[in-house]
Amino acid sequence: MESSKNYKVTVYVTYKESVLDPQGQAVQGAIERMGYEGIDSVRIGKYFEITAHAEDGKSLEETVDAICDKLLANPNMETYRYEITHAETDGAQA
Amino acid sequence: MESSKNYKVTVYVTYKESVLDPQGQAVQGAIERMGYEGIDSVRIGKYFEITAHAEDGKSLEETVDAICDKLLANPNMETYRYEITHAETDGAQA
């Protein structure tokens, strides 16, 4: 508790460009069979909305990096990126 | 082909707030068991990166709305939002 602040973390995990995404191709095929035109490619990723508290953004970043590397993304096939924002309960917004 | 422009569409599909997300809770539990502190909640969504071409943004929006409603999201349990941006091959950026 002490002086910890609330944060919202959004993590995006996607396949690396070099990795085929058969699920995305299946969705693209379904879109075509439904008769919609103009969709050239579909790639599917995962999306994590996390609420967290931490002393400061830097210590939270270290935690999020570790969680992504060890749990949320498979570093052999996937890449990740994330955004950290202050949650509304903490007035200041960087 | 004609005068169609290239677009990038990013679709985010998440469970409605009122719907439990057991997969997200499982991830949160795993994070705790790994010893990381400060993670208060995790919700998991899907994320689609789509490349498309269309006459204009408005006609593409209609297509994307229909695809989301009929294929990408389950309207009973999920909500979606999306962003449409011009792809780089088309110089102008709104």
PDB file of C-alpha atoms in Angstrom:
ATOM      1  CA  MET A   1       0.000   0.000   0.000  1.00  0.00           C
ATOM      2  CA  GLU A   2       2.254   2.833   1.269  1.00  0.00           C
ATOM      3  CA  SER A   3       2.816   5.252  -1.614  1.00  0.00           C
ATOM      4  CA  SER A   4       2.053   2.882  -4.475  1.00  0.00           C
ATOM      5  CA  LYS A   5       0.289   4.241  -7.541  1.00  0.00           C
ATOM      6  CA  ASN A   6      -2.259   2.592  -9.764  1.00  0.00           C
ATOM      7  CA  TYR A   7      -1.461   1.822 -13.377  1.00  0.00           C
ATOM      8  CA  LYS A   8      -3.148   0.363 -16.395  1.00  0.00           C
ATOM      9  CA  VAL A   9      -0.950  -1.816 -18.591  1.00  0.00           C
ATOM     10  CA  THR A  10      -1.946  -2.901 -22.084  1.00  0.00           C
ATOM     11  CA  VAL A  11       0.135  -5.695 -23.608  1.00  0.00           C
ATOM     12  CA  TYR A  12      -0.050  -6.710 -27.277  1.00  0.00           C
ATOM     13  CA  VAL A  13       1.413 -10.072 -28.269  1.00  0.00           C
ATOM     14  CA  THR A  14       1.698 -10.902 -31.969  1.00  0.00           C
ATOM     15  CA  TYR A  15       3.415 -13.541 -34.050  1.00  0.00           C
ATOM     16  CA  LYS A  16       6.727 -12.471 -35.539  1.00  0.00           C
ATOM     17  CA  GLU A  17       6.465 -11.422 -39.182  1.00  0.00           C
ATOM     18  CA  SER A  18       8.364 -14.536 -40.253  1.00  0.00           C
ATOM     19  CA  VAL A  19       5.897 -16.887 -38.541  1.00  0.00           C
ATOM     20  CA  LEU A  20       2.833 -18.071 -40.450  1.00  0.00           C
ATOM     21  CA  ASP A  21      -0.513 -17.343 -38.812  1.00  0.00           C
ATOM     22  CA  PRO A  22      -2.922 -20.069 -40.003  1.00  0.00           C
ATOM     23  CA  GLN A  23      -5.698 -18.821 -37.695  1.00  0.00           C
ATOM     24  CA  GLY A  24      -5.477 -15.400 -39.311  1.00  0.00           C
ATOM     25  CA  GLN A  25      -5.546 -16.977 -42.768  1.00  0.00           C
ATOM     26  CA  ALA A  26      -8.639 -18.957 -41.789  1.00  0.00           C
ATOM     27  CA  VAL A  27     -10.367 -15.752 -40.699  1.00  0.00           C
ATOM     28  CA  GLN A  28      -9.391 -14.067 -43.965  1.00  0.00           C
ATOM     29  CA  GLY A  29     -10.824 -17.024 -45.906  1.00  0.00           C
ATOM     30  CA  ALA A  30     -14.064 -16.819 -43.919  1.00  0.00           C
ATOM     31  CA  ILE A  31     -14.352 -13.088 -44.648  1.00  0.00           C
ATOM     32  CA  GLU A  32     -13.951 -13.777 -48.372  1.00  0.00           C
ATOM     33  CA  ARG A  33     -16.534 -16.567 -48.315  1.00  0.00           C
ATOM     34  CA  MET A  34     -18.948 -14.162 -46.592  1.00  0.00           C
ATOM     35  CA  GLY A  35     -18.589 -11.919 -49.635  1.00  0.00           C
ATOM     36  CA  TYR A  36     -16.685  -8.984 -48.169  1.00  0.00           C
ATOM     37  CA  GLU A  37     -14.097  -7.554 -50.529  1.00  0.00           C
ATOM     38  CA  GLY A  38     -10.870  -5.683 -49.990  1.00  0.00           C
ATOM     39  CA  ILE A  39      -9.409  -7.574 -47.017  1.00  0.00           C
ATOM     40  CA  ASP A  40      -5.810  -8.381 -47.989  1.00  0.00           C
ATOM     41  CA  SER A  41      -4.452 -10.041 -44.856  1.00  0.00           C
ATOM     42  CA  VAL A  42      -5.428 -10.842 -41.283  1.00  0.00           C
ATOM     43  CA  ARG A  43      -3.071 -11.576 -38.412  1.00  0.00           C
ATOM     44  CA  ILE A  44      -4.324 -12.461 -34.949  1.00  0.00           C
ATOM     45  CA  GLY A  45      -2.686 -11.534 -31.682  1.00  0.00           C
ATOM     46  CA  LYS A  46      -3.433 -11.505 -27.990  1.00  0.00           C
ATOM     47  CA  TYR A  47      -4.272  -8.492 -25.972  1.00  0.00           C
ATOM     48  CA  PHE A  48      -3.969  -8.201 -22.178  1.00  0.00           C
ATOM     49  CA  GLU A  49      -5.569  -5.455 -20.076  1.00  0.00           C
ATOM     50  CA  ILE A  50      -3.812  -5.408 -16.727  1.00  0.00           C
ATOM     51  CA  THR A  51      -4.415  -3.225 -13.689  1.00  0.00           C
ATOM     52  CA  ALA A  52      -1.475  -2.976 -11.336  1.00  0.00           C
ATOM     53  CA  HIS A  53       0.019  -0.934  -8.540  1.00  0.00           C
ATOM     54  CA  ALA A  54       3.682  -0.096  -8.053  1.00  0.00           C
ATOM     55  CA  GLU A  55       5.967   2.448  -6.426  1.00  0.00           C
ATOM     56  CA  ASP A  56       6.729   3.977  -9.806  1.00  0.00           C
ATOM     57  CA  GLY A  57       6.502   3.265 -13.520  1.00  0.00           C
ATOM     58  CA  LYS A  58      10.092   2.044 -13.771  1.00  0.00           C
ATOM     59  CA  SER A  59       9.690  -0.789 -11.270  1.00  0.00           C
ATOM     60  CA  LEU A  60       6.410  -1.770 -12.931  1.00  0.00           C
ATOM     61  CA  GLU A  61       8.147  -1.850 -16.324  1.00  0.00           C
ATOM     62  CA  GLU A  62      10.657  -4.367 -14.982  1.00  0.00           C
ATOM     63  CA  THR A  63       7.833  -6.556 -13.701  1.00  0.00           C
ATOM     64  CA  VAL A  64       5.895  -6.325 -16.971  1.00  0.00           C
ATOM     65  CA  ASP A  65       8.996  -7.153 -19.032  1.00  0.00           C
ATOM     66  CA  ALA A  66       9.591 -10.258 -16.930  1.00  0.00           C
ATOM     67  CA  ILE A  67       5.941 -11.355 -17.105  1.00  0.00           C
ATOM     68  CA  CYS A  68       5.883 -10.926 -20.890  1.00  0.00           C
ATOM     69  CA  ASP A  69       9.138 -12.824 -21.381  1.00  0.00           C
ATOM     70  CA  LYS A  70       8.240 -15.697 -19.080  1.00  0.00           C
ATOM     71  CA  LEU A  71       4.478 -16.047 -19.384  1.00  0.00           C
ATOM     72  CA  LEU A  72       2.521 -13.949 -21.866  1.00  0.00           C
ATOM     73  CA  ALA A  73       4.659 -14.306 -24.999  1.00  0.00           C
ATOM     74  CA  ASN A  74       6.595 -17.190 -26.493  1.00  0.00           C
ATOM     75  CA  PRO A  75       9.853 -15.455 -27.424  1.00  0.00           C
ATOM     76  CA  ASN A  76      10.572 -18.037 -30.144  1.00  0.00           C
ATOM     77  CA  MET A  77       7.515 -17.153 -32.193  1.00  0.00           C
ATOM     78  CA  GLU A  78       6.005 -13.993 -30.756  1.00  0.00           C
ATOM     79  CA  THR A  79       6.908 -10.411 -30.044  1.00  0.00           C
ATOM     80  CA  TYR A  80       5.233  -8.110 -27.564  1.00  0.00           C
ATOM     81  CA  ARG A  81       4.857  -4.437 -26.870  1.00  0.00           C
ATOM     82  CA  TYR A  82       3.067  -2.681 -24.048  1.00  0.00           C
ATOM     83  CA  GLU A  83       1.797   0.677 -22.879  1.00  0.00           C
ATOM     84  CA  ILE A  84       1.719   1.768 -19.244  1.00  0.00           C
ATOM     85  CA  THR A  85      -0.607   4.586 -18.206  1.00  0.00           C
ATOM     86  CA  HIS A  86      -1.518   5.981 -14.796  1.00  0.00           C
ATOM     87  CA  ALA A  87      -4.958   4.894 -13.707  1.00  0.00           C
ATOM     88  CA  GLU A  88      -7.500   7.577 -12.922  1.00  0.00           C
ATOM     89  CA  THR A  89      -7.313   7.156  -9.114  1.00  0.00           C
ATOM     90  CA  ASP A  90      -3.940   8.897  -9.262  1.00  0.00           C
ATOM     91  CA  GLY A  91      -4.459  12.464 -10.444  1.00  0.00           C
ATOM     92  CA  ALA A  92      -1.160  13.098 -12.204  1.00  0.00           C
ATOM     93  CA  GLN A  93      -0.808  11.976 -15.833  1.00  0.00           C
ATOM     94  CA  ALA A  94       2.658  12.100 -17.352  1.00  0.00           C
TER      95      ALA A  94
ATOM     96  CA  MET B   1      -7.639  -1.690 -58.247  1.00  0.00           C
ATOM     97  CA  GLU B   2      -8.812   1.613 -59.838  1.00  0.00           C
ATOM     98  CA  SER B   3      -8.471   4.349 -57.235  1.00  0.00           C
ATOM     99  CA  SER B   4      -8.566   2.163 -54.122  1.00  0.00           C
ATOM    100  CA  LYS B   5      -6.369   3.108 -51.177  1.00  0.00           C
ATOM    101  CA  ASN B   6      -4.534   0.883 -48.749  1.00  0.00           C
ATOM    102  CA  TYR B   7      -5.487   0.844 -45.106  1.00  0.00           C
ATOM    103  CA  LYS B   8      -4.377  -0.809 -41.923  1.00  0.00           C
ATOM    104  CA  VAL B   9      -7.170  -1.812 -39.535  1.00  0.00           C
ATOM    105  CA  THR B  10      -6.555  -2.811 -35.932  1.00  0.00           C
ATOM    106  CA  VAL B  11      -9.469  -4.502 -34.160  1.00  0.00           C
ATOM    107  CA  TYR B  12      -9.577  -5.126 -30.404  1.00  0.00           C
ATOM    108  CA  VAL B  13     -12.127  -7.609 -29.083  1.00  0.00           C
ATOM    109  CA  THR B  14     -12.609  -7.880 -25.321  1.00  0.00           C
ATOM    110  CA  TYR B  15     -15.117  -9.506 -23.005  1.00  0.00           C
ATOM    111  CA  LYS B  16     -17.800  -7.179 -21.709  1.00  0.00           C
ATOM    112  CA  GLU B  17     -17.100  -5.901 -18.203  1.00  0.00           C
ATOM    113  CA  SER B  18     -19.978  -8.001 -16.842  1.00  0.00           C
ATOM    114  CA  VAL B  19     -18.546 -11.247 -18.252  1.00  0.00           C
ATOM    115  CA  LEU B  20     -16.079 -13.257 -16.156  1.00  0.00           C
ATOM    116  CA  ASP B  21     -12.721 -13.933 -17.805  1.00  0.00           C
ATOM    117  CA  PRO B  22     -11.416 -17.196 -16.302  1.00  0.00           C
ATOM    118  CA  GLN B  23      -8.435 -17.280 -18.663  1.00  0.00           C
ATOM    119  CA  GLY B  24      -7.384 -13.850 -17.428  1.00  0.00           C
ATOM    120  CA  GLN B  25      -7.828 -14.982 -13.816  1.00  0.00           C
ATOM    121  CA  ALA B  26      -5.655 -18.018 -14.515  1.00  0.00           C
ATOM    122  CA  VAL B  27      -2.917 -15.779 -15.908  1.00  0.00           C
ATOM    123  CA  GLN B  28      -3.177 -13.525 -12.852  1.00  0.00           C
ATOM    124  CA  GLY B  29      -2.844 -16.562 -10.582  1.00  0.00           C
ATOM    125  CA  ALA B  30       0.207 -17.746 -12.513  1.00  0.00           C
ATOM    126  CA  ILE B  31       1.816 -14.315 -12.181  1.00  0.00           C
ATOM    127  CA  GLU B  32       1.277 -14.406  -8.407  1.00  0.00           C
ATOM    128  CA  ARG B  33       2.697 -17.917  -8.122  1.00  0.00           C
ATOM    129  CA  MET B  34       5.784 -16.752 -10.034  1.00  0.00           C
ATOM    130  CA  GLY B  35       6.322 -14.215  -7.254  1.00  0.00           C
ATOM    131  CA  TYR B  36       5.541 -10.970  -9.060  1.00  0.00           C
ATOM    132  CA  GLU B  37       3.679  -8.455  -6.925  1.00  0.00           C
ATOM    133  CA  GLY B  38       1.323  -5.632  -7.726  1.00  0.00           C
ATOM    134  CA  ILE B  39      -0.787  -7.181 -10.504  1.00  0.00           C
ATOM    135  CA  ASP B  40      -4.400  -6.540  -9.522  1.00  0.00           C
ATOM    136  CA  SER B  41      -6.331  -7.930 -12.486  1.00  0.00           C
ATOM    137  CA  VAL B  42      -5.772  -9.406 -15.943  1.00  0.00           C
ATOM    138  CA  ARG B  43      -8.296  -9.540 -18.765  1.00  0.00           C
ATOM    139  CA  ILE B  44      -7.502 -11.168 -22.087  1.00  0.00           C
ATOM    140  CA  GLY B  45      -8.754 -10.073 -25.460  1.00  0.00           C
ATOM    141  CA  LYS B  46      -8.105 -10.705 -29.115  1.00  0.00           C
ATOM    142  CA  TYR B  47      -6.307  -8.400 -31.428  1.00  0.00           C
ATOM    143  CA  PHE B  48      -6.545  -8.427 -35.238  1.00  0.00           C
ATOM    144  CA  GLU B  49      -4.127  -6.679 -37.590  1.00  0.00           C
ATOM    145  CA  ILE B  50      -5.816  -6.362 -40.965  1.00  0.00           C
ATOM    146  CA  THR B  51      -4.547  -4.874 -44.202  1.00  0.00           C
ATOM    147  CA  ALA B  52      -7.239  -3.837 -46.620  1.00  0.00           C
ATOM    148  CA  HIS B  53      -7.949  -1.707 -49.636  1.00  0.00           C
ATOM    149  CA  ALA B  54     -11.081   0.327 -50.291  1.00  0.00           C
ATOM    150  CA  GLU B  55     -12.345   3.342 -52.213  1.00  0.00           C
ATOM    151  CA  ASP B  56     -12.444   5.383 -49.027  1.00  0.00           C
ATOM    152  CA  GLY B  57     -12.414   5.053 -45.262  1.00  0.00           C
ATOM    153  CA  LYS B  58     -16.189   5.205 -44.961  1.00  0.00           C
ATOM    154  CA  SER B  59     -16.874   2.165 -47.140  1.00  0.00           C
ATOM    155  CA  LEU B  60     -14.129   0.265 -45.316  1.00  0.00           C
ATOM    156  CA  GLU B  61     -15.719   1.174 -41.973  1.00  0.00           C
ATOM    157  CA  GLU B  62     -18.988  -0.416 -43.078  1.00  0.00           C
ATOM    158  CA  THR B  63     -17.155  -3.596 -44.063  1.00  0.00           C
ATOM    159  CA  VAL B  64     -15.202  -3.720 -40.800  1.00  0.00           C
ATOM    160  CA  ASP B  65     -18.352  -3.153 -38.729  1.00  0.00           C
ATOM    161  CA  ALA B  66     -20.055  -6.051 -40.503  1.00  0.00           C
ATOM    162  CA  ILE B  67     -17.036  -8.357 -40.138  1.00  0.00           C
ATOM    163  CA  CYS B  68     -16.743  -7.571 -36.417  1.00  0.00           C
ATOM    164  CA  ASP B  69     -20.461  -8.115 -35.793  1.00  0.00           C
ATOM    165  CA  LYS B  70     -20.696 -11.346 -37.763  1.00  0.00           C
ATOM    166  CA  LEU B  71     -17.306 -12.988 -37.345  1.00  0.00           C
ATOM    167  CA  LEU B  72     -14.682 -11.478 -35.067  1.00  0.00           C
ATOM    168  CA  ALA B  73     -16.745 -10.712 -31.952  1.00  0.00           C
ATOM    169  CA  ASN B  74     -19.547 -12.550 -30.197  1.00  0.00           C
ATOM    170  CA  PRO B  75     -21.954  -9.670 -29.507  1.00  0.00           C
ATOM    171  CA  ASN B  76     -23.494 -11.528 -26.549  1.00  0.00           C
ATOM    172  CA  MET B  77     -20.280 -11.578 -24.559  1.00  0.00           C
ATOM    173  CA  GLU B  78     -17.775  -9.351 -26.280  1.00  0.00           C
ATOM    174  CA  THR B  79     -17.344  -5.773 -27.386  1.00  0.00           C
ATOM    175  CA  TYR B  80     -15.007  -4.507 -30.065  1.00  0.00           C
ATOM    176  CA  ARG B  81     -13.357  -1.310 -31.144  1.00  0.00           C
ATOM    177  CA  TYR B  82     -11.116  -0.607 -34.100  1.00  0.00           C
ATOM    178  CA  GLU B  83      -8.756   1.929 -35.597  1.00  0.00           C
ATOM    179  CA  ILE B  84      -8.365   2.531 -39.320  1.00  0.00           C
ATOM    180  CA  THR B  85      -5.211   4.213 -40.591  1.00  0.00           C
ATOM    181  CA  HIS B  86      -3.931   4.835 -44.102  1.00  0.00           C
ATOM    182  CA  ALA B  87      -1.117   2.472 -45.003  1.00  0.00           C
ATOM    183  CA  GLU B  88       2.197   3.998 -46.019  1.00  0.00           C
ATOM    184  CA  THR B  89       1.822   3.265 -49.753  1.00  0.00           C
ATOM    185  CA  ASP B  90      -0.725   6.087 -49.869  1.00  0.00           C
ATOM    186  CA  GLY B  91       1.062   9.331 -49.028  1.00  0.00           C
ATOM    187  CA  ALA B  92      -1.780  11.297 -47.438  1.00  0.00           C
ATOM    188  CA  GLN B  93      -2.492  10.737 -43.745  1.00  0.00           C
ATOM    189  CA  ALA B  94      -5.681  12.271 -42.371  1.00  0.00           C
TER     190      ALA B  94
END
